[in-house]
């Protein structure tokens, strides 16, 4: 691949950015041809064009914040998964697969599918029928203003933090892979997202997410295809991994989870099942509004449920483009290319390649001009879909759950739409500032896991009790949620407390053992247990406070609680369109996959 | 909402994939005819050619299938928004025809 044409084009880009020159660019992993650059520029033109085009369709609050509630099941499902399929996911979980083997795939199996199906079959009817705009909005209806405000404020804080780290990670990756200036990457991508989300709101975010879904898949799918061919087939790949790592099990989902000493994460199977499979997963997929908003925008309840089930199918397929490239890195990079990947800190000290570079390295191995541009576009699209998801969810929750109830009630609808547009832009700029918080964390996926544990897992506990238990009281909803948040933050501080003081980077093994039952547990493992304890504490406090406070009368709980909610019949439906049928099929496939790769 | 019909998202996807397909296909053919000094691994399979063709086919299909007709999408029997195919020419099995006495969602409910 030639370097000169890219340098010329890059000089134009950098001159436009006005903050750096190509000469400042550090060494890069990949170089682009003009055709690659054309692919990337076409992508930016397309997403901005869609944003400008959709502006005229978003005049009311319902259009801007809920995309008019007219999405088909497929669009809702694709958007649901695309908002989650950021490049943090693709790069981060590929790196996890290289580092820990097939264990990383749990994030797409037990760590996602049961929760998504639960959302589709059980929780979605409540969200949909009460016609709320957001998850905090449901809390307002079920528990009152205090719970809604706490959820709204905590969600906006979390969203801005996640959005910031997404942005920072993208800029770092572009610097690493292409040598692009970090400020240039941050500003170009964030302004693009701010423009198209502020113009078209959720409608624009959803449209672009569907587009980005296709680009992510088509940009990366060729890597596992060519990699498996090069490795000589699946069995040869597994054999090569086992031969290169004698005495270690990198190719099982469950066989190495019998004891924390058997796997490099230091995790027992109970942590995987109850920490990831219950607390983190159900919290994230069932109550993180970033996810739920996409399917709440469906045109009717059946489309919302089917869209969620479609999302589950698509999620289960993601290991094909995430886990397999990581495993191929284990099988091929070391043995055929003589490259061994190391932790980030070691890579920085020695100038070697880090785990996080496994996907870009596989790209450089297989993708020539044009295809490489598509691969890079897939990564940019991934970052932008994740960022846009956060920005649109932030705009909705800020406007409906913080600004309207607490700052300006009873303004005209147009005022709230204007507020939504402005806070889409402002949210992006605040997020840039928060990106540096991520520097505290050794691993960005761990940072995201911590944030979900702080704010979303307790939210799930409260929402679940609210939907299933009539006796849960408004006071209990608020205090249970707050107790869960404080328990999660308290545990995080506890595991980072050392005799010499607090260190946000280093774990204290003695304290870790009290939470995760073993001093061997790494950040990832201890966070799973921490989330589980926070969830249980939140539920316990909610139940206890309910015992001593007055519940709402049943007349105020209609369409909010199980037993008091009537589902509208949406006409006759053949069996193959029933969400329950497909949820059962997906669950059976999930069990089959786990047995197959046990 | 605007009164004009909304172009389905599938059309935008089709256009972009078709453009990418053509670009990648041409680039692949060029490399096939003029092999590079430093080929990528598996270059002999000419992945750019086949992947470019695949993208062109997918993109072309979506472009043609969802080409904007300019019809206003307010009518349920016309092409609905977001790429849903028209429901014309297909009689609902029961309960969903306009004016049908069986279509009464407010009364017809089941308790959860």
mmCIF file of N, CA and C in Angstrom, chain A residues 435-519:
data_model
loop_
_atom_site.group_PDB
_atom_site.id
_atom_site.type_symbol
_atom_site.label_atom_id
_atom_site.label_comp_id
_atom_site.label_asym_id
_atom_site.label_seq_id
_atom_site.Cartn_x
_atom_site.Cartn_y
_atom_site.Cartn_z
ATOM 1 N N UNK A 435 -13.782 12.611 28.591
ATOM 2 C CA UNK A 435 -13.006 11.494 28.036
ATOM 3 C C UNK A 435 -11.784 11.180 28.892
ATOM 4 N N UNK A 436 -11.258 12.174 29.535
ATOM 5 C CA UNK A 436 -10.005 11.971 30.267
ATOM 6 C C UNK A 436 -10.199 11.194 31.568
ATOM 7 N N UNK A 437 -11.458 11.080 32.021
ATOM 8 C CA UNK A 437 -11.725 10.264 33.209
ATOM 9 C C UNK A 437 -11.313 8.814 32.940
ATOM 10 N N UNK A 438 -11.458 8.414 31.688
ATOM 11 C CA UNK A 438 -11.147 7.033 31.311
ATOM 12 C C UNK A 438 -9.677 6.696 31.510
ATOM 13 N N UNK A 439 -8.837 7.712 31.591
ATOM 14 C CA UNK A 439 -7.406 7.459 31.752
ATOM 15 C C UNK A 439 -7.097 6.727 33.060
ATOM 16 N N UNK A 440 -8.009 6.815 34.017
ATOM 17 C CA UNK A 440 -7.805 6.119 35.292
ATOM 18 C C UNK A 440 -7.862 4.606 35.129
ATOM 19 N N UNK A 441 -8.511 4.172 34.111
ATOM 20 C CA UNK A 441 -8.809 2.740 33.994
ATOM 21 C C UNK A 441 -7.848 2.054 33.034
ATOM 22 N N UNK A 442 -7.380 0.866 33.457
ATOM 23 C CA UNK A 442 -6.427 0.147 32.630
ATOM 24 C C UNK A 442 -7.095 -0.422 31.385
ATOM 25 N N UNK A 443 -8.372 -0.626 31.455
ATOM 26 C CA UNK A 443 -9.087 -1.277 30.358
ATOM 27 C C UNK A 443 -10.434 -0.574 30.195
ATOM 28 N N UNK A 444 -10.718 -0.119 28.989
ATOM 29 C CA UNK A 444 -11.919 0.683 28.785
ATOM 30 C C UNK A 444 -13.190 -0.148 28.973
ATOM 31 N N UNK A 445 -13.127 -1.432 28.618
ATOM 32 C CA UNK A 445 -14.301 -2.276 28.845
ATOM 33 C C UNK A 445 -14.609 -2.379 30.332
ATOM 34 N N UNK A 446 -13.554 -2.406 31.145
ATOM 35 C CA UNK A 446 -13.748 -2.453 32.596
ATOM 36 C C UNK A 446 -14.395 -1.151 33.070
ATOM 37 N N UNK A 447 -13.976 -0.045 32.495
ATOM 38 C CA UNK A 447 -14.553 1.264 32.839
ATOM 39 C C UNK A 447 -16.066 1.263 32.557
ATOM 40 N N UNK A 448 -16.448 0.744 31.395
ATOM 41 C CA UNK A 448 -17.874 0.688 31.053
ATOM 42 C C UNK A 448 -18.620 -0.236 32.010
ATOM 43 N N UNK A 449 -17.979 -1.342 32.340
ATOM 44 C CA UNK A 449 -18.576 -2.308 33.260
ATOM 45 C C UNK A 449 -18.818 -1.656 34.630
ATOM 46 N N UNK A 450 -17.872 -0.859 35.080
ATOM 47 C CA UNK A 450 -18.005 -0.175 36.366
ATOM 48 C C UNK A 450 -19.180 0.805 36.332
ATOM 49 N N UNK A 451 -19.300 1.558 35.252
ATOM 50 C CA UNK A 451 -20.399 2.527 35.154
ATOM 51 C C UNK A 451 -21.758 1.830 35.140
ATOM 52 N N UNK A 452 -21.855 0.735 34.397
ATOM 53 C CA UNK A 452 -23.115 -0.019 34.376
ATOM 54 C C UNK A 452 -23.427 -0.541 35.780
ATOM 55 N N UNK A 453 -22.400 -1.015 36.464
ATOM 56 C CA UNK A 453 -22.584 -1.506 37.836
ATOM 57 C C UNK A 453 -23.050 -0.409 38.779
ATOM 58 N N UNK A 454 -22.529 0.788 38.623
ATOM 59 C CA UNK A 454 -22.911 1.906 39.495
ATOM 60 C C UNK A 454 -24.386 2.295 39.320
ATOM 61 N N UNK A 455 -24.791 2.493 38.081
ATOM 62 C CA UNK A 455 -26.069 3.166 37.841
ATOM 63 C C UNK A 455 -27.177 2.285 37.261
ATOM 64 N N UNK A 456 -26.812 1.303 36.454
ATOM 65 C CA UNK A 456 -27.842 0.571 35.722
ATOM 66 C C UNK A 456 -28.298 -0.678 36.472
ATOM 67 N N UNK A 457 -27.362 -1.358 37.112
ATOM 68 C CA UNK A 457 -27.741 -2.582 37.830
ATOM 69 C C UNK A 457 -28.752 -2.283 38.942
ATOM 70 N N UNK A 458 -28.524 -1.248 39.789
ATOM 71 C CA UNK A 458 -29.555 -0.942 40.801
ATOM 72 C C UNK A 458 -30.877 -0.516 40.162
ATOM 73 N N UNK A 459 -30.791 0.167 39.039
ATOM 74 C CA UNK A 459 -32.009 0.588 38.345
ATOM 75 C C UNK A 459 -32.832 -0.635 37.944
ATOM 76 N N UNK A 460 -32.137 -1.679 37.482
ATOM 77 C CA UNK A 460 -32.841 -2.895 37.098
ATOM 78 C C UNK A 460 -33.571 -3.510 38.289
ATOM 79 N N UNK A 461 -32.897 -3.532 39.439
ATOM 80 C CA UNK A 461 -33.524 -4.101 40.639
ATOM 81 C C UNK A 461 -34.830 -3.400 40.965
ATOM 82 N N UNK A 462 -34.820 -2.082 40.897
ATOM 83 C CA UNK A 462 -36.012 -1.301 41.237
ATOM 84 C C UNK A 462 -37.100 -1.471 40.179
ATOM 85 N N UNK A 463 -36.717 -1.410 38.916
ATOM 86 C CA UNK A 463 -37.712 -1.539 37.842
ATOM 87 C C UNK A 463 -38.348 -2.931 37.871
ATOM 88 N N UNK A 464 -37.524 -3.950 38.092
ATOM 89 C CA UNK A 464 -38.055 -5.320 38.117
ATOM 90 C C UNK A 464 -39.071 -5.482 39.250
ATOM 91 N N UNK A 465 -38.725 -4.993 40.441
ATOM 92 C CA UNK A 465 -39.675 -5.087 41.552
ATOM 93 C C UNK A 465 -40.917 -4.256 41.255
ATOM 94 N N UNK A 466 -40.710 -3.111 40.635
ATOM 95 C CA UNK A 466 -41.849 -2.254 40.284
ATOM 96 C C UNK A 466 -42.816 -2.943 39.337
ATOM 97 N N UNK A 467 -42.289 -3.733 38.423
ATOM 98 C CA UNK A 467 -43.140 -4.396 37.436
ATOM 99 C C UNK A 467 -43.807 -5.658 37.988
ATOM 100 N N UNK A 468 -43.156 -6.285 38.970
ATOM 101 C CA UNK A 468 -43.656 -7.589 39.406
ATOM 102 C C UNK A 468 -44.377 -7.562 40.755
ATOM 103 N N UNK A 469 -44.191 -6.500 41.553
ATOM 104 C CA UNK A 469 -44.680 -6.522 42.928
ATOM 105 C C UNK A 469 -45.504 -5.268 43.207
ATOM 106 N N UNK A 470 -46.783 -5.457 43.362
ATOM 107 C CA UNK A 470 -47.683 -4.314 43.603
ATOM 108 C C UNK A 470 -47.338 -3.594 44.900
ATOM 109 N N UNK A 471 -46.807 -4.341 45.863
ATOM 110 C CA UNK A 471 -46.576 -3.800 47.205
ATOM 111 C C UNK A 471 -45.372 -2.841 47.261
ATOM 112 N N UNK A 472 -44.512 -2.866 46.236
ATOM 113 C CA UNK A 472 -43.338 -1.972 46.241
ATOM 114 C C UNK A 472 -43.815 -0.521 46.271
ATOM 115 N N UNK A 473 -43.313 0.242 47.232
ATOM 116 C CA UNK A 473 -43.847 1.584 47.462
ATOM 117 C C UNK A 473 -42.969 2.652 46.800
ATOM 118 N N UNK A 474 -43.510 3.851 46.612
ATOM 119 C CA UNK A 474 -42.705 4.931 46.021
ATOM 120 C C UNK A 474 -41.445 5.229 46.831
ATOM 121 N N UNK A 475 -41.572 5.251 48.146
ATOM 122 C CA UNK A 475 -40.388 5.533 48.971
ATOM 123 C C UNK A 475 -39.348 4.428 48.806
ATOM 124 N N UNK A 476 -39.828 3.182 48.728
ATOM 125 C CA UNK A 476 -38.908 2.056 48.590
ATOM 126 C C UNK A 476 -38.180 2.114 47.250
ATOM 127 N N UNK A 477 -38.892 2.533 46.214
ATOM 128 C CA UNK A 477 -38.263 2.652 44.897
ATOM 129 C C UNK A 477 -37.079 3.602 44.949
ATOM 130 N N UNK A 478 -37.277 4.731 45.578
ATOM 131 C CA UNK A 478 -36.204 5.730 45.640
ATOM 132 C C UNK A 478 -35.047 5.242 46.502
ATOM 133 N N UNK A 479 -35.363 4.787 47.737
ATOM 134 C CA UNK A 479 -34.290 4.412 48.665
ATOM 135 C C UNK A 479 -33.575 3.141 48.217
ATOM 136 N N UNK A 480 -34.308 2.215 47.616
ATOM 137 C CA UNK A 480 -33.670 1.003 47.102
ATOM 138 C C UNK A 480 -32.683 1.331 45.990
ATOM 139 N N UNK A 481 -33.107 2.213 45.091
ATOM 140 C CA UNK A 481 -32.245 2.614 43.973
ATOM 141 C C UNK A 481 -30.997 3.331 44.489
ATOM 142 N N UNK A 482 -31.208 4.273 45.398
ATOM 143 C CA UNK A 482 -30.068 5.024 45.946
ATOM 144 C C UNK A 482 -29.128 4.086 46.705
ATOM 145 N N UNK A 483 -29.699 3.165 47.470
ATOM 146 C CA UNK A 483 -28.862 2.227 48.238
ATOM 147 C C UNK A 483 -28.021 1.369 47.295
ATOM 148 N N UNK A 484 -28.628 0.951 46.181
ATOM 149 C CA UNK A 484 -27.892 0.139 45.202
ATOM 150 C C UNK A 484 -26.719 0.911 44.609
ATOM 151 N N UNK A 485 -26.966 2.182 44.269
ATOM 152 C CA UNK A 485 -25.887 3.006 43.697
ATOM 153 C C UNK A 485 -24.758 3.167 44.721
ATOM 154 N N UNK A 486 -25.135 3.478 45.945
ATOM 155 C CA UNK A 486 -24.112 3.690 46.975
ATOM 156 C C UNK A 486 -23.349 2.400 47.275
ATOM 157 N N UNK A 487 -24.060 1.272 47.251
ATOM 158 C CA UNK A 487 -23.390 -0.015 47.495
ATOM 159 C C UNK A 487 -22.360 -0.287 46.400
ATOM 160 N N UNK A 488 -22.725 0.008 45.154
ATOM 161 C CA UNK A 488 -21.803 -0.248 44.039
ATOM 162 C C UNK A 488 -20.579 0.666 44.141
ATOM 163 N N UNK A 489 -20.818 1.952 44.407
ATOM 164 C CA UNK A 489 -19.694 2.884 44.513
ATOM 165 C C UNK A 489 -18.825 2.515 45.720
ATOM 166 N N UNK A 490 -19.480 2.153 46.819
ATOM 167 C CA UNK A 490 -18.743 1.774 48.026
ATOM 168 C C UNK A 490 -17.831 0.576 47.781
ATOM 169 N N UNK A 491 -18.336 -0.422 47.073
ATOM 170 C CA UNK A 491 -17.521 -1.610 46.797
ATOM 171 C C UNK A 491 -16.326 -1.262 45.911
ATOM 172 N N UNK A 492 -16.584 -0.384 44.936
ATOM 173 C CA UNK A 492 -15.490 -0.005 44.032
ATOM 174 C C UNK A 492 -14.382 0.715 44.806
ATOM 175 N N UNK A 493 -14.785 1.603 45.717
ATOM 176 C CA UNK A 493 -13.785 2.300 46.539
ATOM 177 C C UNK A 493 -13.057 1.286 47.427
ATOM 178 N N UNK A 494 -13.830 0.356 47.985
ATOM 179 C CA UNK A 494 -13.261 -0.634 48.912
ATOM 180 C C UNK A 494 -12.163 -1.472 48.249
ATOM 181 N N UNK A 495 -12.413 -1.935 47.019
ATOM 182 C CA UNK A 495 -11.400 -2.807 46.392
ATOM 183 C C UNK A 495 -10.169 -2.017 45.940
ATOM 184 N N UNK A 496 -10.283 -0.690 45.899
ATOM 185 C CA UNK A 496 -9.117 0.121 45.511
ATOM 186 C C UNK A 496 -8.465 0.803 46.717
ATOM 187 N N UNK A 497 -8.927 0.429 47.923
ATOM 188 C CA UNK A 497 -8.337 1.015 49.133
ATOM 189 C C UNK A 497 -7.116 0.200 49.548
ATOM 190 N N UNK A 498 -6.004 0.901 49.741
ATOM 191 C CA UNK A 498 -4.759 0.247 50.165
ATOM 192 C C UNK A 498 -4.320 0.859 51.496
ATOM 193 N N UNK A 499 -3.423 0.185 52.182
ATOM 194 C CA UNK A 499 -2.933 0.773 53.434
ATOM 195 C C UNK A 499 -2.407 2.194 53.228
ATOM 196 N N UNK A 500 -1.843 2.459 52.047
ATOM 197 C CA UNK A 500 -1.303 3.796 51.779
ATOM 198 C C UNK A 500 -2.343 4.788 51.288
ATOM 199 N N UNK A 501 -3.566 4.344 51.072
ATOM 200 C CA UNK A 501 -4.613 5.248 50.588
ATOM 201 C C UNK A 501 -5.345 4.686 49.384
ATOM 202 N N UNK A 502 -6.141 5.525 48.751
ATOM 203 C CA UNK A 502 -6.980 5.101 47.628
ATOM 204 C C UNK A 502 -6.193 5.166 46.327
ATOM 205 N N UNK A 503 -6.273 4.076 45.539
ATOM 206 C CA UNK A 503 -5.613 4.055 44.233
ATOM 207 C C UNK A 503 -6.633 3.541 43.208
ATOM 208 N N UNK A 504 -7.138 4.405 42.318
ATOM 209 C CA UNK A 504 -8.209 3.984 41.400
ATOM 210 C C UNK A 504 -7.768 2.972 40.358
ATOM 211 N N UNK A 505 -6.468 2.718 40.241
ATOM 212 C CA UNK A 505 -5.976 1.789 39.218
ATOM 213 C C UNK A 505 -5.712 0.402 39.803
ATOM 214 N N UNK A 506 -5.095 0.348 40.967
ATOM 215 C CA UNK A 506 -4.629 -0.922 41.534
ATOM 216 C C UNK A 506 -5.680 -1.554 42.439
ATOM 217 N N UNK A 507 -5.837 -2.887 42.330
ATOM 218 C CA UNK A 507 -6.761 -3.598 43.211
ATOM 219 C C UNK A 507 -6.043 -4.030 44.483
ATOM 220 N N UNK A 508 -6.773 -4.063 45.595
ATOM 221 C CA UNK A 508 -6.234 -4.617 46.836
ATOM 222 C C UNK A 508 -6.718 -6.066 46.945
ATOM 223 N N UNK A 509 -5.811 -7.053 46.783
ATOM 224 C CA UNK A 509 -6.244 -8.462 46.741
ATOM 225 C C UNK A 509 -7.016 -8.905 47.983
ATOM 226 N N UNK A 510 -6.644 -8.348 49.144
ATOM 227 C CA UNK A 510 -7.353 -8.742 50.375
ATOM 228 C C UNK A 510 -8.817 -8.322 50.312
ATOM 229 N N UNK A 511 -9.057 -7.118 49.825
ATOM 230 C CA UNK A 511 -10.429 -6.634 49.717
ATOM 231 C C UNK A 511 -11.169 -7.331 48.572
ATOM 232 N N UNK A 512 -10.423 -7.624 47.522
ATOM 233 C CA UNK A 512 -11.017 -8.337 46.386
ATOM 234 C C UNK A 512 -11.562 -9.690 46.840
ATOM 235 N N UNK A 513 -10.804 -10.364 47.703
ATOM 236 C CA UNK A 513 -11.212 -11.693 48.162
ATOM 237 C C UNK A 513 -12.546 -11.635 48.905
ATOM 238 N N UNK A 514 -12.787 -10.517 49.609
ATOM 239 C CA UNK A 514 -14.036 -10.403 50.369
ATOM 240 C C UNK A 514 -15.239 -10.259 49.435
ATOM 241 N N UNK A 515 -15.012 -9.776 48.240
ATOM 242 C CA UNK A 515 -16.134 -9.574 47.308
ATOM 243 C C UNK A 515 -16.246 -10.712 46.300
ATOM 244 N N UNK A 516 -15.108 -11.175 45.783
ATOM 245 C CA UNK A 516 -15.134 -12.185 44.715
ATOM 246 C C UNK A 516 -14.674 -13.556 45.184
ATOM 247 N N UNK A 517 -14.476 -13.753 46.472
ATOM 248 C CA UNK A 517 -14.105 -15.037 47.084
ATOM 249 C C UNK A 517 -12.712 -15.524 46.721
ATOM 250 N N UNK A 518 -11.957 -14.749 45.967
ATOM 251 C CA UNK A 518 -10.595 -15.155 45.623
ATOM 252 C C UNK A 518 -9.749 -13.908 45.387
ATOM 253 N N UNK A 519 -8.520 -13.921 45.849
ATOM 254 C CA UNK A 519 -7.652 -12.769 45.568
ATOM 255 C C UNK A 519 -7.167 -12.748 44.125
#
